[in-house]
């Protein structure tokens, strides 16, 4: 028989962007430790619906750790207490019987709360749009090694491209900085010859848009790297700074 636990949920409830939010508590008994965190919220919502109450509103999509939509601040950690996973990959075996679990939305001026645990993350889309596109005409599929790229650069570009844009880096930063996200998106192109053509323009435009949208400056604490579910390295931030400073000198 599956092991079960009894827990108390302390959940942030907020009816709208301009409404004043507050925590509400719910007791939930007999939850299997093999239940995923989002499945546990589904169970809680079924109870609320059967009681004629408003269910807890939260984001989710793939539930496979790919999309990053399941953005929750759990017990003080973006995506919860486990390392290198998203909320949908978190299971209730990580929590103790009788534990109180605090669940909040991302906290950042750049991510305004829409309702309950959902925040507006279109700011990330606007930063990506500010970066523009690569103008090089790649044509059809090229022969292997037609454009020589070192394995080290290819590996680093691929690692940077694994950023899913969930916003955990922003939630972890005491300044609400989006530098880890932005630097990963700059790096994945700046490391490859196809992305070098607009590299200077891209770095300046994306940093400018990030500042305009209300994200804070980098705190150099490394909290973003620790909480990132995809292990994006803060070495990307150093690369972004080099790209940005070089671009400014060229002005």
mmCIF file of C-alpha atoms in Angstrom:
data_model
loop_
_atom_site.group_PDB
_atom_site.id
_atom_site.type_symbol
_atom_site.label_atom_id
_atom_site.label_comp_id
_atom_site.label_asym_id
_atom_site.label_seq_id
_atom_site.Cartn_x
_atom_site.Cartn_y
_atom_site.Cartn_z
ATOM 1 C CA UNK A 1 0.000 0.000 0.000
ATOM 2 C CA UNK A 2 1.280 3.480 -0.884
ATOM 3 C CA UNK A 3 2.572 5.628 1.952
ATOM 4 C CA UNK A 4 0.417 8.697 2.505
ATOM 5 C CA UNK A 5 0.951 11.994 4.316
ATOM 6 C CA UNK A 6 -1.266 14.681 5.795
ATOM 7 C CA UNK A 7 -0.295 18.246 4.928
ATOM 8 C CA UNK A 8 -1.449 21.835 5.294
ATOM 9 C CA UNK A 9 -1.305 24.109 2.251
ATOM 10 C CA UNK A 10 -0.752 27.818 2.788
ATOM 11 C CA UNK A 11 -1.639 29.248 -0.621
ATOM 12 C CA UNK A 12 -1.522 32.819 -1.949
ATOM 13 C CA UNK A 13 -4.993 33.778 -3.224
ATOM 14 C CA UNK A 14 -5.504 36.950 -5.273
ATOM 15 C CA UNK A 15 -8.617 37.485 -7.380
ATOM 16 C CA UNK A 16 -7.006 39.910 -9.865
ATOM 17 C CA UNK A 17 -4.012 42.107 -10.685
ATOM 18 C CA UNK A 18 -5.391 45.051 -8.722
ATOM 19 C CA UNK A 19 -6.881 43.038 -5.855
ATOM 20 C CA UNK A 20 -5.198 42.685 -2.487
ATOM 21 C CA UNK A 21 -3.988 39.119 -2.010
ATOM 22 C CA UNK A 22 -3.665 37.002 1.133
ATOM 23 C CA UNK A 23 -2.729 33.492 2.227
ATOM 24 C CA UNK A 24 -5.447 30.881 2.736
ATOM 25 C CA UNK A 25 -4.867 27.537 4.474
ATOM 26 C CA UNK A 26 -6.243 24.126 3.486
ATOM 27 C CA UNK A 27 -5.770 20.781 5.239
ATOM 28 C CA UNK A 28 -5.228 17.858 2.883
ATOM 29 C CA UNK A 29 -5.158 14.299 4.260
ATOM 30 C CA UNK A 30 -4.124 10.974 2.758
ATOM 31 C CA UNK A 31 -1.951 12.242 -0.095
ATOM 32 C CA UNK A 32 0.177 9.497 -1.641
ATOM 33 C CA UNK A 33 3.883 10.323 -1.574
ATOM 34 C CA UNK A 34 4.010 9.189 -5.213
ATOM 35 C CA UNK A 35 1.635 12.010 -6.202
ATOM 36 C CA UNK A 36 3.227 14.842 -8.168
ATOM 37 C CA UNK A 37 2.949 18.346 -6.742
ATOM 38 C CA UNK A 38 0.572 19.483 -9.511
ATOM 39 C CA UNK A 39 -1.571 16.355 -9.052
ATOM 40 C CA UNK A 40 -1.793 17.235 -5.354
ATOM 41 C CA UNK A 41 -3.076 20.709 -6.332
ATOM 42 C CA UNK A 42 -5.579 19.029 -8.679
ATOM 43 C CA UNK A 43 -6.870 16.978 -5.729
ATOM 44 C CA UNK A 44 -7.168 20.113 -3.591
ATOM 45 C CA UNK A 45 -9.061 21.871 -6.378
ATOM 46 C CA UNK A 46 -11.532 18.987 -6.759
ATOM 47 C CA UNK A 47 -12.321 19.354 -3.046
ATOM 48 C CA UNK A 48 -12.807 23.122 -3.405
ATOM 49 C CA UNK A 49 -15.042 22.678 -6.468
ATOM 50 C CA UNK A 50 -17.174 20.055 -4.659
ATOM 51 C CA UNK A 51 -17.535 22.542 -1.792
ATOM 52 C CA UNK A 52 -18.770 25.190 -4.247
ATOM 53 C CA UNK A 53 -15.619 27.287 -3.784
ATOM 54 C CA UNK A 54 -13.224 28.857 -6.303
ATOM 55 C CA UNK A 55 -10.379 26.488 -7.236
ATOM 56 C CA UNK A 56 -6.752 27.609 -6.919
ATOM 57 C CA UNK A 57 -5.571 29.089 -10.227
ATOM 58 C CA UNK A 58 -2.110 27.951 -11.328
ATOM 59 C CA UNK A 59 -0.173 27.551 -14.588
ATOM 60 C CA UNK A 60 0.731 24.202 -16.135
ATOM 61 C CA UNK A 61 1.155 22.760 -19.606
ATOM 62 C CA UNK A 62 3.427 19.860 -20.601
ATOM 63 C CA UNK A 63 3.938 18.402 -17.093
ATOM 64 C CA UNK A 64 7.159 16.876 -18.432
ATOM 65 C CA UNK A 65 9.682 19.495 -17.272
ATOM 66 C CA UNK A 66 9.983 21.017 -20.738
ATOM 67 C CA UNK A 67 7.779 24.118 -20.963
ATOM 68 C CA UNK A 68 8.452 25.753 -17.575
ATOM 69 C CA UNK A 69 4.868 26.941 -17.179
ATOM 70 C CA UNK A 70 4.481 25.338 -13.724
ATOM 71 C CA UNK A 71 6.113 28.306 -12.027
ATOM 72 C CA UNK A 72 5.481 28.160 -8.285
ATOM 73 C CA UNK A 73 7.408 29.488 -5.307
ATOM 74 C CA UNK A 74 7.285 26.583 -2.812
ATOM 75 C CA UNK A 75 8.600 26.893 0.751
ATOM 76 C CA UNK A 76 10.849 29.748 -0.349
ATOM 77 C CA UNK A 77 12.260 28.052 -3.444
ATOM 78 C CA UNK A 78 11.312 28.536 -7.125
ATOM 79 C CA UNK A 79 9.955 25.134 -8.285
ATOM 80 C CA UNK A 80 10.316 23.760 -4.742
ATOM 81 C CA UNK A 81 13.041 22.252 -2.555
ATOM 82 C CA UNK A 82 14.444 19.715 -5.065
ATOM 83 C CA UNK A 83 17.342 20.636 -7.368
ATOM 84 C CA UNK A 84 17.350 20.841 -11.175
ATOM 85 C CA UNK A 85 13.663 20.102 -11.690
ATOM 86 C CA UNK A 86 10.495 22.034 -12.457
ATOM 87 C CA UNK A 87 7.410 22.003 -10.218
ATOM 88 C CA UNK A 88 5.690 19.359 -12.346
ATOM 89 C CA UNK A 89 8.608 16.972 -11.673
ATOM 90 C CA UNK A 90 8.386 17.483 -7.899
ATOM 91 C CA UNK A 91 6.726 14.664 -5.917
ATOM 92 C CA UNK A 92 5.114 14.679 -2.492
ATOM 93 C CA UNK A 93 7.750 12.258 -1.134
ATOM 94 C CA UNK A 94 9.933 15.361 -0.757
ATOM 95 C CA UNK A 95 7.664 16.586 2.067
ATOM 96 C CA UNK A 96 7.115 15.312 5.609
ATOM 97 C CA UNK A 97 3.907 14.103 7.213
ATOM 98 C CA UNK A 98 2.258 17.033 8.997
ATOM 99 C CA UNK A 99 4.282 19.643 7.084
ATOM 100 C CA UNK A 100 2.901 23.061 6.166
ATOM 101 C CA UNK A 101 3.716 23.906 2.540
ATOM 102 C CA UNK A 102 3.720 27.570 1.523
ATOM 103 C CA UNK A 103 2.913 28.253 -2.156
ATOM 104 C CA UNK A 104 3.310 31.686 -3.769
ATOM 105 C CA UNK A 105 3.524 33.153 -7.285
ATOM 106 C CA UNK A 106 6.790 34.551 -8.669
ATOM 107 C CA UNK A 107 7.554 37.878 -6.966
ATOM 108 C CA UNK A 108 8.912 40.516 -9.364
ATOM 109 C CA UNK A 109 7.896 43.890 -10.743
ATOM 110 C CA UNK A 110 8.484 42.383 -14.193
ATOM 111 C CA UNK A 111 5.987 39.556 -13.498
ATOM 112 C CA UNK A 112 2.702 41.099 -12.233
ATOM 113 C CA UNK A 113 0.257 38.645 -10.651
ATOM 114 C CA UNK A 114 -2.757 37.894 -12.871
ATOM 115 C CA UNK A 115 -4.619 35.697 -10.394
ATOM 116 C CA UNK A 116 -3.642 33.449 -7.455
ATOM 117 C CA UNK A 117 -0.436 31.712 -8.555
ATOM 118 C CA UNK A 118 -0.343 32.877 -12.202
ATOM 119 C CA UNK A 119 1.915 35.763 -13.224
ATOM 120 C CA UNK A 120 2.194 37.614 -16.523
ATOM 121 C CA UNK A 121 5.515 36.526 -18.111
ATOM 122 C CA UNK A 122 5.048 38.226 -21.474
ATOM 123 C CA UNK A 123 7.979 40.455 -20.482
ATOM 124 C CA UNK A 124 10.263 37.543 -21.447
ATOM 125 C CA UNK A 125 8.642 37.416 -24.907
ATOM 126 C CA UNK A 126 9.250 41.160 -25.313
ATOM 127 C CA UNK A 127 12.941 40.729 -24.404
ATOM 128 C CA UNK A 128 13.267 37.940 -26.981
ATOM 129 C CA UNK A 129 11.519 40.100 -29.605
ATOM 130 C CA UNK A 130 13.923 42.961 -28.864
ATOM 131 C CA UNK A 131 16.794 40.626 -29.771
ATOM 132 C CA UNK A 132 15.576 40.476 -33.357
ATOM 133 C CA UNK A 133 16.576 37.720 -35.741
ATOM 134 C CA UNK A 134 19.629 36.321 -37.497
ATOM 135 C CA UNK A 135 19.869 37.789 -41.006
ATOM 136 C CA UNK A 136 22.295 35.249 -42.428
ATOM 137 C CA UNK A 137 20.730 33.294 -45.269
ATOM 138 C CA UNK A 138 21.292 29.707 -44.227
ATOM 139 C CA UNK A 139 19.619 28.371 -47.385
ATOM 140 C CA UNK A 140 18.922 24.661 -47.437
ATOM 141 C CA UNK A 141 20.401 22.019 -45.173
ATOM 142 C CA UNK A 142 24.184 22.306 -45.365
ATOM 143 C CA UNK A 143 26.748 19.561 -45.550
ATOM 144 C CA UNK A 144 28.325 18.539 -42.275
ATOM 145 C CA UNK A 145 31.271 20.740 -41.276
ATOM 146 C CA UNK A 146 30.423 23.337 -43.975
ATOM 147 C CA UNK A 147 30.642 25.932 -41.195
ATOM 148 C CA UNK A 148 33.329 24.734 -38.757
ATOM 149 C CA UNK A 149 32.260 25.142 -35.110
ATOM 150 C CA UNK A 150 34.361 23.838 -32.235
ATOM 151 C CA UNK A 151 32.739 21.179 -30.061
ATOM 152 C CA UNK A 152 33.313 23.359 -26.996
ATOM 153 C CA UNK A 153 31.360 26.254 -28.535
ATOM 154 C CA UNK A 154 28.634 23.940 -29.836
ATOM 155 C CA UNK A 155 28.225 22.347 -26.399
ATOM 156 C CA UNK A 156 28.073 25.741 -24.646
ATOM 157 C CA UNK A 157 25.545 27.067 -27.169
ATOM 158 C CA UNK A 158 23.377 23.979 -26.653
ATOM 159 C CA UNK A 159 23.608 24.293 -22.853
ATOM 160 C CA UNK A 160 22.518 27.946 -23.102
ATOM 161 C CA UNK A 161 19.660 27.045 -25.430
ATOM 162 C CA UNK A 162 18.274 24.649 -22.809
ATOM 163 C CA UNK A 163 16.873 27.667 -20.884
ATOM 164 C CA UNK A 164 13.085 27.208 -20.824
ATOM 165 C CA UNK A 165 12.297 30.789 -19.802
ATOM 166 C CA UNK A 166 10.361 29.759 -16.698
ATOM 167 C CA UNK A 167 11.465 32.813 -14.691
ATOM 168 C CA UNK A 168 12.891 30.931 -11.684
ATOM 169 C CA UNK A 169 16.060 33.025 -11.985
ATOM 170 C CA UNK A 170 14.005 36.200 -11.591
ATOM 171 C CA UNK A 171 12.096 34.755 -8.634
ATOM 172 C CA UNK A 172 15.338 33.698 -6.914
ATOM 173 C CA UNK A 173 17.063 37.079 -7.326
ATOM 174 C CA UNK A 174 16.578 39.628 -4.535
ATOM 175 C CA UNK A 175 16.631 42.331 -7.228
ATOM 176 C CA UNK A 176 14.282 40.468 -9.575
ATOM 177 C CA UNK A 177 16.977 40.458 -12.252
ATOM 178 C CA UNK A 178 16.450 38.650 -15.563
ATOM 179 C CA UNK A 179 20.169 38.540 -16.358
ATOM 180 C CA UNK A 180 20.494 34.733 -16.352
ATOM 181 C CA UNK A 181 17.590 34.317 -18.793
ATOM 182 C CA UNK A 182 18.763 37.154 -21.048
ATOM 183 C CA UNK A 183 22.393 36.014 -21.014
ATOM 184 C CA UNK A 184 21.422 32.448 -21.953
ATOM 185 C CA UNK A 185 19.432 33.723 -24.934
ATOM 186 C CA UNK A 186 22.304 35.990 -26.018
ATOM 187 C CA UNK A 187 24.892 33.232 -25.554
ATOM 188 C CA UNK A 188 23.095 30.569 -27.576
ATOM 189 C CA UNK A 189 23.482 32.808 -30.656
ATOM 190 C CA UNK A 190 26.692 34.710 -29.830
ATOM 191 C CA UNK A 191 28.641 31.453 -29.589
ATOM 192 C CA UNK A 192 27.764 30.450 -33.157
ATOM 193 C CA UNK A 193 28.942 32.147 -36.394
ATOM 194 C CA UNK A 194 25.349 32.473 -37.630
ATOM 195 C CA UNK A 195 24.533 34.663 -34.635
ATOM 196 C CA UNK A 196 27.606 36.891 -34.731
ATOM 197 C CA UNK A 197 26.265 39.230 -37.447
ATOM 198 C CA UNK A 198 23.772 40.977 -35.123
ATOM 199 C CA UNK A 199 25.479 40.067 -31.813
ATOM 200 C CA UNK A 200 26.286 43.651 -30.756
ATOM 201 C CA UNK A 201 22.877 45.011 -31.716
ATOM 202 C CA UNK A 202 21.153 42.076 -30.004
ATOM 203 C CA UNK A 203 22.972 42.487 -26.669
ATOM 204 C CA UNK A 204 22.231 46.219 -26.450
ATOM 205 C CA UNK A 205 18.575 45.886 -27.475
ATOM 206 C CA UNK A 206 17.796 43.047 -25.063
ATOM 207 C CA UNK A 207 19.488 44.721 -22.080
ATOM 208 C CA UNK A 208 17.634 47.956 -22.854
ATOM 209 C CA UNK A 209 14.290 46.130 -23.024
ATOM 210 C CA UNK A 210 15.006 44.268 -19.771
ATOM 211 C CA UNK A 211 15.670 47.564 -17.978
ATOM 212 C CA UNK A 212 12.564 49.164 -19.520
ATOM 213 C CA UNK A 213 10.322 46.317 -18.275
ATOM 214 C CA UNK A 214 11.278 46.794 -14.625
ATOM 215 C CA UNK A 215 13.708 43.950 -13.961
ATOM 216 C CA UNK A 216 16.496 44.725 -11.472
ATOM 217 C CA UNK A 217 20.254 44.555 -11.849
ATOM 218 C CA UNK A 218 22.360 41.429 -11.297
ATOM 219 C CA UNK A 219 23.213 40.919 -7.603
ATOM 220 C CA UNK A 220 26.202 38.624 -8.232
ATOM 221 C CA UNK A 221 24.951 36.231 -5.522
ATOM 222 C CA UNK A 222 24.492 33.274 -7.867
ATOM 223 C CA UNK A 223 21.028 32.484 -6.479
ATOM 224 C CA UNK A 224 19.677 32.310 -10.038
ATOM 225 C CA UNK A 225 22.085 29.511 -10.982
ATOM 226 C CA UNK A 226 21.289 27.543 -7.811
ATOM 227 C CA UNK A 227 17.525 27.638 -8.402
ATOM 228 C CA UNK A 228 17.548 27.209 -12.198
ATOM 229 C CA UNK A 229 15.803 23.909 -13.093
ATOM 230 C CA UNK A 230 17.960 23.555 -16.214
ATOM 231 C CA UNK A 231 21.359 24.284 -14.637
ATOM 232 C CA UNK A 232 22.042 27.387 -16.736
ATOM 233 C CA UNK A 233 25.488 28.691 -15.743
ATOM 234 C CA UNK A 234 26.135 32.256 -14.564
ATOM 235 C CA UNK A 235 29.163 32.195 -16.897
ATOM 236 C CA UNK A 236 26.571 33.294 -19.467
ATOM 237 C CA UNK A 237 26.159 36.554 -17.525
ATOM 238 C CA UNK A 238 29.905 37.209 -17.811
ATOM 239 C CA UNK A 239 29.654 36.570 -21.578
ATOM 240 C CA UNK A 240 26.675 38.939 -21.849
ATOM 241 C CA UNK A 241 28.607 41.664 -20.023
ATOM 242 C CA UNK A 242 31.538 41.239 -22.433
ATOM 243 C CA UNK A 243 29.204 41.333 -25.434
ATOM 244 C CA UNK A 244 27.431 44.422 -24.096
ATOM 245 C CA UNK A 245 30.602 46.384 -23.214
ATOM 246 C CA UNK A 246 32.218 45.528 -26.566
ATOM 247 C CA UNK A 247 29.094 46.691 -28.367
ATOM 248 C CA UNK A 248 29.044 49.999 -26.457
ATOM 249 C CA UNK A 249 32.700 50.678 -27.328
ATOM 250 C CA UNK A 250 31.817 50.201 -30.997
ATOM 251 C CA UNK A 251 29.122 52.937 -30.837
#
